[in-house]
Amino acid sequence: MTTPVCTGASRAVAASAGHPRYTSFSSYVRARGPVLLRTARSLTANPSDAEDLLQTALTKTYVAWERIEDHRALDGYVRRALVNTRTSQWRKRKVDEFACEEVPEKEAAPAPDPAEQQVLHDAMWRAVMKLPDRQRAMVVLRYYEDLSEAQTADVLGVSIGTVKSAVSRALRKLREDPGLNPVR
């Protein structure tokens, strides 16, 4: 034999089972329960929440059962209890915004448009192709191949100073290139 977890509640239910209020309320719930559950489901997105909402509204109705004068209007009373209970739940919901001393990190910038990136890439290559061969080679090795000044000088067989001055002149020409003006 199993022992009820809450013996006080079990005794209360057993004692009220024969009470006229309990009998009339039980027959009302059996008759109108499915209709009221549909109303509760229309108020919530989750079927389990709808069942909980209906149980809460029916509990409030049971407590007020003897004060309700017109039992023909019970559906309206329960519906009002459903709406009021749902409104209370909505108002009590947890707010996910908290005041803090530090400003949160900014959202990442949106990804650049691939078409615009391609236009910039094409314009840059056209401008680089206009450079003299030696400057073009140094710019490509330094910035596209990501070699250091010393590595670039070593590959081309020139001094580091030559790489620095040639790259400086090449970058000045690129800044002044009219093909890159609309891109800036």
Tab-separated table of C-alpha atoms in Angstrom:
chain	number	residue	atom	x	y	z
A	1	MET	CA	0.000	0.000	0.000
A	2	THR	CA	1.304	3.450	-0.899
A	3	THR	CA	1.088	6.362	1.469
A	4	PRO	CA	-0.090	9.682	0.029
A	5	VAL	CA	2.595	12.339	0.022
A	6	CYS	CA	0.330	15.027	1.401
A	7	THR	CA	-2.108	13.358	3.760
A	8	GLY	CA	-3.751	16.645	4.763
A	9	ALA	CA	-4.665	17.437	1.165
A	10	SER	CA	-5.908	13.896	0.577
A	11	ARG	CA	-8.199	14.144	3.579
A	12	ALA	CA	-9.478	17.546	2.457
A	13	VAL	CA	-10.330	16.224	-1.015
A	14	ALA	CA	-11.994	13.138	0.433
A	15	ALA	CA	-14.016	15.246	2.862
A	16	SER	CA	-15.105	17.714	0.191
A	17	ALA	CA	-15.962	15.003	-2.359
A	18	GLY	CA	-19.446	14.657	-0.951
A	19	HIS	CA	-19.976	18.406	-0.607
A	20	PRO	CA	-22.586	19.870	-3.007
A	21	ARG	CA	-20.187	22.630	-4.110
A	22	TYR	CA	-17.614	20.013	-5.141
A	23	THR	CA	-20.203	17.918	-6.976
A	24	SER	CA	-21.617	20.818	-9.002
A	25	PHE	CA	-18.130	22.198	-9.750
A	26	SER	CA	-16.889	18.755	-10.890
A	27	SER	CA	-19.811	18.275	-13.232
A	28	TYR	CA	-19.266	21.778	-14.652
A	29	VAL	CA	-15.566	21.067	-15.294
A	30	ARG	CA	-16.328	17.697	-16.918
A	31	ALA	CA	-18.935	19.298	-19.203
A	32	ARG	CA	-17.146	22.537	-20.127
A	33	GLY	CA	-13.461	21.608	-19.646
A	34	PRO	CA	-12.629	20.967	-23.325
A	35	VAL	CA	-14.181	24.267	-24.421
A	36	LEU	CA	-12.343	26.187	-21.693
A	37	LEU	CA	-9.090	24.445	-22.581
A	38	ARG	CA	-9.432	25.669	-26.169
A	39	THR	CA	-9.858	29.199	-24.821
A	40	ALA	CA	-6.740	28.787	-22.670
A	41	ARG	CA	-4.786	27.478	-25.673
A	42	SER	CA	-5.723	30.577	-27.617
A	43	LEU	CA	-4.123	32.681	-24.866
A	44	THR	CA	-0.789	30.831	-24.743
A	45	ALA	CA	1.623	29.403	-27.267
A	46	ASN	CA	2.398	26.219	-25.343
A	47	PRO	CA	-0.279	23.533	-24.688
A	48	SER	CA	1.245	22.734	-21.277
A	49	ASP	CA	1.065	26.401	-20.299
A	50	ALA	CA	-2.582	26.425	-21.424
A	51	GLU	CA	-3.375	23.508	-19.115
A	52	ASP	CA	-1.645	25.270	-16.205
A	53	LEU	CA	-3.505	28.475	-16.997
A	54	LEU	CA	-6.844	26.646	-17.019
A	55	GLN	CA	-6.061	24.909	-13.724
A	56	THR	CA	-5.249	28.243	-12.105
A	57	ALA	CA	-8.430	29.856	-13.431
A	58	LEU	CA	-10.530	26.876	-12.300
A	59	THR	CA	-8.976	27.063	-8.840
A	60	LYS	CA	-9.979	30.718	-8.607
A	61	THR	CA	-13.453	29.797	-9.824
A	62	TYR	CA	-13.792	27.012	-7.253
A	63	VAL	CA	-12.827	29.383	-4.443
A	64	ALA	CA	-15.500	31.847	-5.580
A	65	TRP	CA	-18.059	29.156	-6.499
A	66	GLU	CA	-20.593	30.023	-3.816
A	67	ARG	CA	-20.328	33.773	-4.466
A	68	ILE	CA	-21.206	33.374	-8.155
A	69	GLU	CA	-24.918	34.168	-8.313
A	70	ASP	CA	-25.727	33.214	-11.897
A	71	HIS	CA	-24.277	29.799	-12.709
A	72	ARG	CA	-25.479	30.174	-16.304
A	73	ALA	CA	-22.726	32.775	-16.747
A	74	LEU	CA	-19.941	30.505	-15.465
A	75	ASP	CA	-18.203	30.315	-18.838
A	76	GLY	CA	-17.837	34.092	-18.905
A	77	TYR	CA	-16.531	34.080	-15.327
A	78	VAL	CA	-13.916	31.414	-16.113
A	79	ARG	CA	-12.903	33.130	-19.350
A	80	ARG	CA	-12.414	36.394	-17.475
A	81	ALA	CA	-10.346	34.493	-14.885
A	82	LEU	CA	-8.266	33.006	-17.734
A	83	VAL	CA	-7.604	36.398	-19.288
A	84	ASN	CA	-6.840	38.074	-15.948
A	85	THR	CA	-4.516	35.248	-14.893
A	86	ARG	CA	-2.691	35.326	-18.219
A	87	THR	CA	-2.334	39.104	-17.996
A	88	SER	CA	-0.891	38.777	-14.491
A	89	GLN	CA	1.577	36.148	-15.690
A	90	TRP	CA	2.599	38.355	-18.569
A	91	ARG	CA	3.173	41.337	-16.293
A	92	LYS	CA	5.246	39.275	-13.860
A	93	ARG	CA	7.493	37.789	-16.520
A	94	LYS	CA	11.212	38.097	-16.056
A	95	VAL	CA	12.845	41.050	-17.786
A	96	ASP	CA	16.095	40.118	-19.501
A	97	GLU	CA	17.546	43.621	-19.470
A	98	PHE	CA	19.740	44.663	-16.585
A	99	ALA	CA	21.362	47.982	-15.783
A	100	CYS	CA	25.139	47.723	-15.638
A	101	GLU	CA	28.077	50.013	-15.152
A	102	GLU	CA	29.897	48.967	-18.323
A	103	VAL	CA	28.577	49.530	-21.806
A	104	PRO	CA	28.164	46.195	-23.583
A	105	GLU	CA	30.324	45.456	-26.587
A	106	LYS	CA	29.123	46.870	-29.846
A	107	GLU	CA	27.641	44.501	-32.354
A	108	ALA	CA	29.992	43.395	-35.068
A	109	ALA	CA	29.884	45.503	-38.193
A	110	PRO	CA	27.859	43.922	-40.959
A	111	ALA	CA	29.886	41.910	-43.438
A	112	PRO	CA	30.971	43.964	-46.445
A	113	ASP	CA	29.129	43.453	-49.679
A	114	PRO	CA	31.052	40.919	-51.830
A	115	ALA	CA	30.288	42.920	-54.966
A	116	GLU	CA	31.812	46.060	-53.461
A	117	GLN	CA	34.853	44.071	-52.342
A	118	GLN	CA	35.324	42.772	-55.879
A	119	VAL	CA	35.042	46.300	-57.323
A	120	LEU	CA	37.717	47.512	-54.891
A	121	HIS	CA	39.927	44.506	-55.659
A	122	ASP	CA	39.665	45.067	-59.416
A	123	ALA	CA	40.339	48.811	-59.123
A	124	MET	CA	43.371	48.189	-56.931
A	125	TRP	CA	44.839	45.630	-59.363
A	126	ARG	CA	44.340	48.000	-62.309
A	127	ALA	CA	46.194	50.718	-60.366
A	128	VAL	CA	48.995	48.331	-59.355
A	129	MET	CA	49.381	47.189	-62.981
A	130	LYS	CA	50.040	50.849	-63.975
A	131	LEU	CA	53.129	50.985	-61.721
A	132	PRO	CA	56.596	50.465	-63.222
A	133	ASP	CA	57.736	46.813	-63.105
A	134	ARG	CA	60.209	47.253	-60.234
A	135	GLN	CA	57.762	49.188	-58.006
A	136	ARG	CA	54.973	46.741	-58.833
A	137	ALA	CA	57.192	43.803	-57.820
A	138	MET	CA	58.066	45.459	-54.510
A	139	VAL	CA	54.429	46.334	-53.707
A	140	VAL	CA	53.286	42.799	-54.527
A	141	LEU	CA	56.024	41.200	-52.423
A	142	ARG	CA	55.484	43.573	-49.464
A	143	TYR	CA	51.693	43.754	-49.328
A	144	TYR	CA	50.295	40.796	-51.240
A	145	GLU	CA	52.946	38.228	-50.311
A	146	ASP	CA	53.389	39.853	-46.861
A	147	LEU	CA	57.187	39.770	-46.937
A	148	SER	CA	59.248	42.062	-44.725
A	149	GLU	CA	61.419	44.835	-46.237
A	150	ALA	CA	64.518	42.721	-45.685
A	151	GLN	CA	62.944	39.648	-47.324
A	152	THR	CA	61.760	41.760	-50.282
A	153	ALA	CA	65.247	43.256	-50.688
A	154	ASP	CA	66.737	39.773	-50.526
A	155	VAL	CA	64.370	38.353	-53.179
A	156	LEU	CA	64.989	41.260	-55.585
A	157	GLY	CA	68.722	41.584	-54.837
A	158	VAL	CA	68.510	45.229	-53.761
A	159	SER	CA	69.149	47.129	-50.528
A	160	ILE	CA	66.504	47.650	-47.853
A	161	GLY	CA	66.680	51.430	-48.472
A	162	THR	CA	65.826	50.868	-52.139
A	163	VAL	CA	62.777	48.816	-51.142
A	164	LYS	CA	61.656	51.510	-48.694
A	165	SER	CA	61.970	54.374	-51.165
A	166	ALA	CA	60.488	52.468	-54.121
A	167	VAL	CA	57.500	51.275	-52.075
A	168	SER	CA	56.984	54.811	-50.747
A	169	ARG	CA	56.885	56.226	-54.318
A	170	ALA	CA	54.553	53.403	-55.431
A	171	LEU	CA	52.105	54.070	-52.583
A	172	ARG	CA	52.092	57.804	-53.423
A	173	LYS	CA	51.206	56.943	-57.049
A	174	LEU	CA	48.435	54.625	-55.867
A	175	ARG	CA	46.989	57.354	-53.618
A	176	GLU	CA	46.927	59.740	-56.568
A	177	ASP	CA	45.531	57.212	-59.062
A	178	PRO	CA	42.233	58.580	-60.466
A	179	GLY	CA	40.869	55.020	-60.832
A	180	LEU	CA	40.865	54.616	-57.044
A	181	ASN	CA	39.176	57.964	-56.259
A	182	PRO	CA	35.566	56.754	-56.683
A	183	VAL	CA	36.307	53.743	-54.459
A	184	ARG	CA	37.473	55.878	-51.526
